[in-house]
Short mmCIF file of C-alpha atoms in Angstrom, two decimals:
data_model
loop_
_atom_site.label_atom_id
_atom_site.label_comp_id
_atom_site.label_asym_id
_atom_site.label_seq_id
_atom_site.Cartn_x
_atom_site.Cartn_y
_atom_site.Cartn_z
CA MET A 27 0.00 0.00 0.00
CA ASN A 28 1.23 3.49 -0.88
CA THR A 29 1.28 5.39 2.42
CA HIS A 30 2.63 8.64 1.06
CA ALA A 31 0.29 11.62 1.13
CA GLU A 32 1.20 15.22 0.39
CA LEU A 33 -0.01 17.75 2.94
CA LEU A 34 -1.35 20.71 0.96
CA SER A 35 -2.36 22.97 3.86
CA GLU A 36 -3.30 22.93 7.53
CA HIS A 37 -5.22 25.27 9.79
CA ALA A 38 -5.87 25.44 13.53
CA CYS A 39 -9.57 24.82 14.11
CA PHE A 40 -11.45 24.55 17.45
CA GLY A 41 -8.32 23.31 19.20
CA GLY A 42 -7.75 20.67 16.53
CA ILE A 43 -6.20 20.65 13.07
CA GLN A 44 -7.92 21.02 9.71
CA ARG A 45 -5.79 19.50 6.96
CA PHE A 46 -6.02 19.10 3.19
CA TYR A 47 -4.13 16.28 1.47
CA GLN A 48 -3.39 14.82 -1.94
CA HIS A 49 -2.05 11.38 -2.78
CA HIS A 50 -1.55 9.28 -5.89
CA ALA A 51 -4.49 6.90 -6.03
CA ARG A 52 -3.33 3.71 -7.71
CA SER A 53 -6.87 2.43 -8.15
CA ILE A 54 -7.80 5.59 -10.06
CA GLY A 55 -4.44 6.31 -11.68
CA LEU A 56 -4.54 9.98 -10.75
CA PRO A 57 -3.88 12.26 -7.77
CA MET A 58 -6.90 12.42 -5.46
CA LYS A 59 -7.59 14.99 -2.78
CA TYR A 60 -9.20 14.61 0.63
CA SER A 61 -9.57 16.67 3.79
CA VAL A 62 -9.20 15.64 7.43
CA PHE A 63 -10.20 17.33 10.68
CA LEU A 64 -8.29 15.97 13.67
CA PRO A 65 -9.85 16.81 17.04
CA PRO A 66 -7.82 18.17 19.96
CA GLN A 67 -7.97 14.84 21.82
CA ILE A 68 -5.03 13.70 19.69
CA THR A 69 -1.91 15.19 18.21
CA ILE A 70 -0.53 14.18 14.86
CA ASP A 71 2.59 12.81 16.54
CA ASP A 72 0.76 10.73 19.15
CA ALA A 73 0.03 7.32 17.65
CA GLY A 74 -1.41 6.15 20.95
CA GLY A 75 -4.27 8.64 20.97
CA LYS A 76 -6.49 7.04 18.35
CA VAL A 77 -10.00 8.43 17.87
CA PRO A 78 -13.11 7.35 15.95
CA ALA A 79 -13.47 8.77 12.45
CA LEU A 80 -16.44 9.80 10.37
CA ILE A 81 -16.27 9.84 6.56
CA TYR A 82 -18.52 12.33 4.80
CA LEU A 83 -19.38 11.87 1.12
CA ALA A 84 -20.45 15.08 -0.60
CA GLY A 85 -23.00 15.52 -3.36
CA LEU A 86 -23.00 16.45 -7.03
CA THR A 87 -20.59 19.26 -8.08
CA CYS A 88 -18.86 19.28 -4.67
CA ASN A 89 -15.28 18.47 -3.70
CA GLU A 90 -13.14 17.72 -0.64
CA GLU A 91 -13.50 21.29 0.65
CA THR A 92 -17.30 21.64 0.56
CA PHE A 93 -18.16 19.84 3.78
CA MET A 94 -15.32 21.32 5.81
CA THR A 95 -16.17 24.91 4.84
CA LYS A 96 -19.99 24.77 4.80
CA ALA A 97 -21.29 22.12 7.22
CA GLY A 98 -20.17 23.63 10.53
CA ALA A 99 -19.16 20.23 11.87
CA GLN A 100 -15.74 20.84 13.41
CA ARG A 101 -16.88 22.58 16.61
CA LEU A 102 -18.92 19.64 17.89
CA ALA A 103 -16.53 17.06 16.43
CA ALA A 104 -13.80 18.66 18.54
CA THR A 105 -15.93 18.25 21.66
CA LEU A 106 -16.90 14.66 20.82
CA GLY A 107 -13.38 13.63 19.83
CA LEU A 108 -14.36 12.65 16.30
CA ALA A 109 -12.08 12.91 13.30
CA LEU A 110 -13.80 14.00 10.08
CA ILE A 111 -12.75 12.92 6.58
CA ALA A 112 -14.11 14.29 3.31
CA PRO A 113 -12.84 12.81 0.02
CA ASP A 114 -13.28 14.41 -3.37
CA THR A 115 -16.37 13.36 -5.34
CA SER A 116 -14.69 12.11 -8.52
CA PRO A 117 -11.38 11.83 -10.34
CA ARG A 118 -9.98 15.07 -11.71
CA GLY A 119 -7.92 15.30 -14.87
CA ALA A 120 -8.85 11.94 -16.39
CA HIS A 121 -9.80 13.69 -19.64
CA VAL A 122 -12.59 11.23 -20.31
CA PRO A 123 -14.60 12.44 -23.31
CA GLY A 124 -17.72 14.20 -22.05
CA GLU A 125 -16.73 14.22 -18.38
CA THR A 126 -17.29 17.97 -18.07
CA ASP A 127 -20.34 18.23 -20.33
CA SER A 128 -22.92 18.04 -17.53
CA TRP A 129 -22.99 18.58 -13.78
CA ASP A 130 -24.62 15.23 -12.93
CA MET A 131 -22.20 12.90 -14.74
CA GLY A 132 -18.41 12.81 -14.82
CA VAL A 133 -16.35 15.37 -12.90
CA GLY A 134 -17.90 16.03 -9.50
CA ALA A 135 -20.31 13.14 -10.00
CA GLY A 136 -18.48 9.86 -9.45
CA PHE A 137 -21.43 8.24 -7.59
CA TYR A 138 -19.04 6.34 -5.30
CA LEU A 139 -18.91 3.21 -7.44
CA ASP A 140 -16.46 1.49 -9.78
CA ALA A 141 -17.41 2.18 -13.40
CA GLN A 142 -17.61 -0.90 -15.61
CA GLN A 143 -18.07 0.73 -19.00
CA ALA A 144 -15.64 2.48 -21.33
CA PRO A 145 -14.49 5.23 -21.28
CA TRP A 146 -15.14 5.57 -17.54
CA ALA A 147 -13.84 2.23 -16.23
CA LYS A 148 -10.13 3.10 -16.27
CA ASN A 149 -10.27 6.02 -13.82
CA TYR A 150 -13.74 6.25 -12.27
CA ARG A 151 -13.15 3.68 -9.53
CA MET A 152 -14.40 5.56 -6.50
CA GLU A 153 -15.57 2.57 -4.44
CA THR A 154 -12.22 0.78 -4.64
CA TRP A 155 -10.36 4.01 -3.91
CA LEU A 156 -12.45 4.78 -0.84
CA THR A 157 -12.72 1.33 0.71
CA ALA A 158 -9.49 -0.40 -0.33
CA GLU A 159 -7.03 2.47 -0.67
CA LEU A 160 -8.02 5.68 1.12
CA LEU A 161 -9.39 4.08 4.29
CA PRO A 162 -6.27 1.91 4.83
CA LEU A 163 -4.10 4.93 4.06
CA LEU A 164 -5.91 7.02 6.68
CA THR A 165 -5.73 4.42 9.42
CA ALA A 166 -2.06 3.70 8.64
CA THR A 167 -0.90 7.32 8.66
CA LEU A 168 -3.22 9.07 11.13
CA PRO A 169 -4.21 8.22 14.71
CA LEU A 170 -7.63 6.85 13.75
CA HIS A 171 -9.23 3.75 15.24
CA PRO A 172 -9.77 1.29 12.34
CA GLY A 173 -12.64 -0.47 14.11
CA ARG A 174 -14.57 2.73 14.81
CA ILE A 175 -15.32 4.26 11.43
CA GLY A 176 -18.71 5.73 10.49
CA ILE A 177 -19.97 7.04 7.16
CA PHE A 178 -22.51 9.67 6.14
CA GLY A 179 -23.22 11.95 3.22
CA HIS A 180 -25.55 14.24 1.31
CA SER A 181 -27.59 13.64 -1.86
CA MET A 182 -25.28 11.67 -4.20
CA GLY A 183 -23.05 11.27 -1.15
CA GLY A 184 -26.01 10.04 0.88
CA HIS A 185 -26.46 7.39 -1.79
CA GLY A 186 -22.76 6.61 -1.45
CA ALA A 187 -22.90 6.40 2.34
CA LEU A 188 -25.91 4.06 2.36
CA THR A 189 -24.64 1.79 -0.41
CA LEU A 190 -21.05 1.55 0.83
CA ALA A 191 -22.29 0.87 4.36
CA LEU A 192 -24.53 -1.92 3.08
CA ARG A 193 -21.86 -3.32 0.75
CA HIS A 194 -19.06 -3.12 3.34
CA PRO A 195 -20.68 -3.55 6.77
CA THR A 196 -17.42 -4.75 8.33
CA LEU A 197 -15.71 -1.44 7.44
CA PHE A 198 -18.35 0.93 8.79
CA LYS A 199 -19.92 0.79 12.23
CA SER A 200 -22.51 3.54 11.76
CA VAL A 201 -24.32 5.27 8.89
CA SER A 202 -26.56 8.28 8.27
CA ALA A 203 -27.52 10.59 5.41
CA PHE A 204 -28.94 13.98 4.48
CA ALA A 205 -31.45 13.95 1.60
CA PRO A 206 -29.91 10.84 0.00
CA ILE A 207 -30.66 9.46 -3.45
CA CYS A 208 -32.29 6.36 -1.98
CA ALA A 209 -33.31 4.48 -5.13
CA PRO A 210 -31.01 5.61 -7.96
CA SER A 211 -32.30 2.90 -10.29
CA GLN A 212 -35.66 4.70 -10.20
CA CYS A 213 -34.66 8.35 -10.66
CA PRO A 214 -33.19 10.42 -13.51
CA TRP A 215 -29.88 11.17 -11.77
CA GLY A 216 -29.25 7.54 -10.98
CA ARG A 217 -30.43 6.12 -14.28
CA LYS A 218 -28.15 8.50 -16.19
CA ALA A 219 -25.12 7.71 -14.04
CA PHE A 220 -25.75 3.97 -13.87
CA SER A 221 -26.28 3.72 -17.64
CA GLY A 222 -22.99 5.47 -18.27
CA TYR A 223 -20.88 3.90 -15.54
CA LEU A 224 -22.40 0.41 -15.30
CA GLY A 225 -24.08 -0.16 -18.67
CA THR A 226 -27.65 -0.61 -19.81
CA ASP A 227 -28.24 -3.98 -18.12
CA GLU A 228 -30.39 -2.78 -15.24
CA SER A 229 -29.93 -6.03 -13.32
CA ALA A 230 -26.40 -4.85 -12.50
CA TRP A 231 -27.66 -1.63 -10.98
CA ALA A 232 -29.20 -3.22 -7.89
CA ALA A 233 -25.76 -3.80 -6.36
CA HIS A 234 -25.36 -0.01 -6.07
CA ASP A 235 -28.93 0.93 -5.11
CA ALA A 236 -29.55 1.34 -1.37
CA THR A 237 -33.21 0.37 -1.57
CA ALA A 238 -32.44 -2.74 -3.64
CA LEU A 239 -29.55 -3.71 -1.36
CA MET A 240 -31.70 -3.39 1.76
CA ALA A 241 -34.50 -5.37 0.10
CA ARG A 242 -32.16 -8.34 -0.24
CA LEU A 243 -31.51 -8.54 3.50
CA ASP A 244 -33.43 -10.51 6.09
CA THR A 245 -31.44 -9.21 9.07
CA ALA A 246 -30.57 -5.68 10.13
CA PRO A 247 -26.93 -4.82 9.35
CA TYR A 248 -26.97 -1.73 11.59
CA PRO A 249 -28.75 -2.61 14.85
CA GLY A 250 -27.93 0.84 16.25
CA GLY A 251 -30.18 2.34 13.61
CA ILE A 252 -29.79 4.50 10.49
CA LEU A 253 -30.61 8.22 10.57
CA ILE A 254 -31.90 10.14 7.53
CA ASP A 255 -32.97 13.80 7.49
CA GLN A 256 -35.05 15.12 4.62
CA GLY A 257 -36.35 18.62 3.95
CA LEU A 258 -39.92 18.93 2.71
CA ALA A 259 -39.04 22.02 0.65
CA ASP A 260 -36.36 20.07 -1.23
CA LYS A 261 -37.03 20.59 -4.94
CA PHE A 262 -35.44 17.23 -5.75
CA LEU A 263 -37.51 15.18 -3.29
CA SER A 264 -40.34 13.87 -5.47
CA GLU A 265 -38.35 13.14 -8.63
CA GLN A 266 -34.87 12.16 -7.44
CA LEU A 267 -34.68 11.05 -3.79
CA HIS A 268 -37.48 8.56 -2.92
CA PRO A 269 -36.74 8.04 0.80
CA HIS A 270 -40.10 6.32 1.23
CA LEU A 271 -38.83 3.40 -0.86
CA PHE A 272 -35.80 2.93 1.38
CA GLU A 273 -38.02 3.26 4.44
CA ALA A 274 -40.22 0.41 3.20
CA ALA A 275 -37.19 -1.78 2.47
CA CYS A 276 -35.83 -1.14 5.97
CA ALA A 277 -39.18 -2.09 7.50
CA ARG A 278 -39.20 -5.40 5.62
CA ALA A 279 -35.62 -6.17 6.70
CA GLY A 280 -36.21 -5.19 10.32
CA GLN A 281 -33.61 -2.42 10.02
CA ALA A 282 -34.25 0.42 12.48
CA LEU A 283 -34.50 3.68 10.55
CA GLN A 284 -35.19 7.18 11.84
CA LEU A 285 -36.44 9.11 8.81
CA ARG A 286 -37.11 12.68 9.89
CA TRP A 287 -39.07 15.16 7.75
CA HIS A 288 -38.48 18.89 8.11
CA ALA A 289 -40.93 21.51 6.87
CA GLY A 290 -39.37 24.49 5.12
CA TYR A 291 -35.92 22.99 4.59
CA ASP A 292 -34.42 22.58 1.12
CA HIS A 293 -31.53 20.56 -0.33
CA GLY A 294 -28.59 22.78 0.60
CA TYR A 295 -26.07 23.32 3.36
CA TYR A 296 -28.31 25.57 5.45
CA PHE A 297 -30.40 22.43 5.93
CA ILE A 298 -27.36 20.21 6.48
CA SER A 299 -25.73 22.51 9.03
CA THR A 300 -29.01 22.81 10.96
CA PHE A 301 -29.10 19.08 11.72
CA MET A 302 -25.37 18.32 11.68
CA ALA A 303 -25.16 18.02 15.47
CA ASP A 304 -27.79 15.27 15.50
CA HIS A 305 -25.78 13.26 12.98
CA LEU A 306 -22.49 13.68 14.81
CA ASN A 307 -24.12 12.57 18.06
CA HIS A 308 -25.78 9.63 16.27
CA HIS A 309 -22.37 8.41 15.10
CA ALA A 310 -20.53 9.22 18.34
CA ARG A 311 -22.93 7.00 20.30
CA GLN A 312 -22.46 4.03 17.99
CA LEU A 313 -18.73 4.48 17.54
CA SER A 314 -18.17 4.55 21.28
CA GLU A 315 -19.73 1.10 21.80
#
């Protein structure tokens, strides 16, 4: 495993350290960026002071900076002793034909899966990068507890958090999401991305669809419960998100789900920052067990 990462910048933040990194991702074949907030309970030189970590997957058009600058998470994370990690949302500089033609496919829209179709398959390998390369890199080079990792995200990143948690339950101990794309096989965003990345055989899509993955289960993979917050003023709710389908799948599987609806809240970071504390506390409880 390549354990070299280039530190791009660091900033004191609520008694901890906010850092931005880049490393050469072998699975993707390109440099990939990610950000890390380390709480004050540890120092970068103290390998004995390992803390739980929470990975946040951002949505369409975002990058590794979006969450750290907009979500307002570091203050409470510092109090709870949680590290925060935010990876970029796609490869950059792959020069795949068409990758910058639209905002919901290609750059900024990797959908946290490994593409199977040309021309995307060579570089757009976000799932392997996150689970098999970045996570081992983080736990090998930073004082993070490898058995106490949670995952959450927003919109496309909510889809990523739910699907990666269901596909890799031994890697992640807790999961939550803000306004996630819950059934991508049944919405325009997901159908466009899945057709391009995975091909037109829709039977292959279920492996990356949170509702379909949950529907396959007969036991609850997250007994501590899953938390989802959804704004009722979200303009994408009816066409793109479909949380009611995931809710029904969880009920059939016996998976505890707290799906909270919020009048007046839309799809953006004002909504996310409002309920960020609830998500951090949700993860802190489960990661402390």
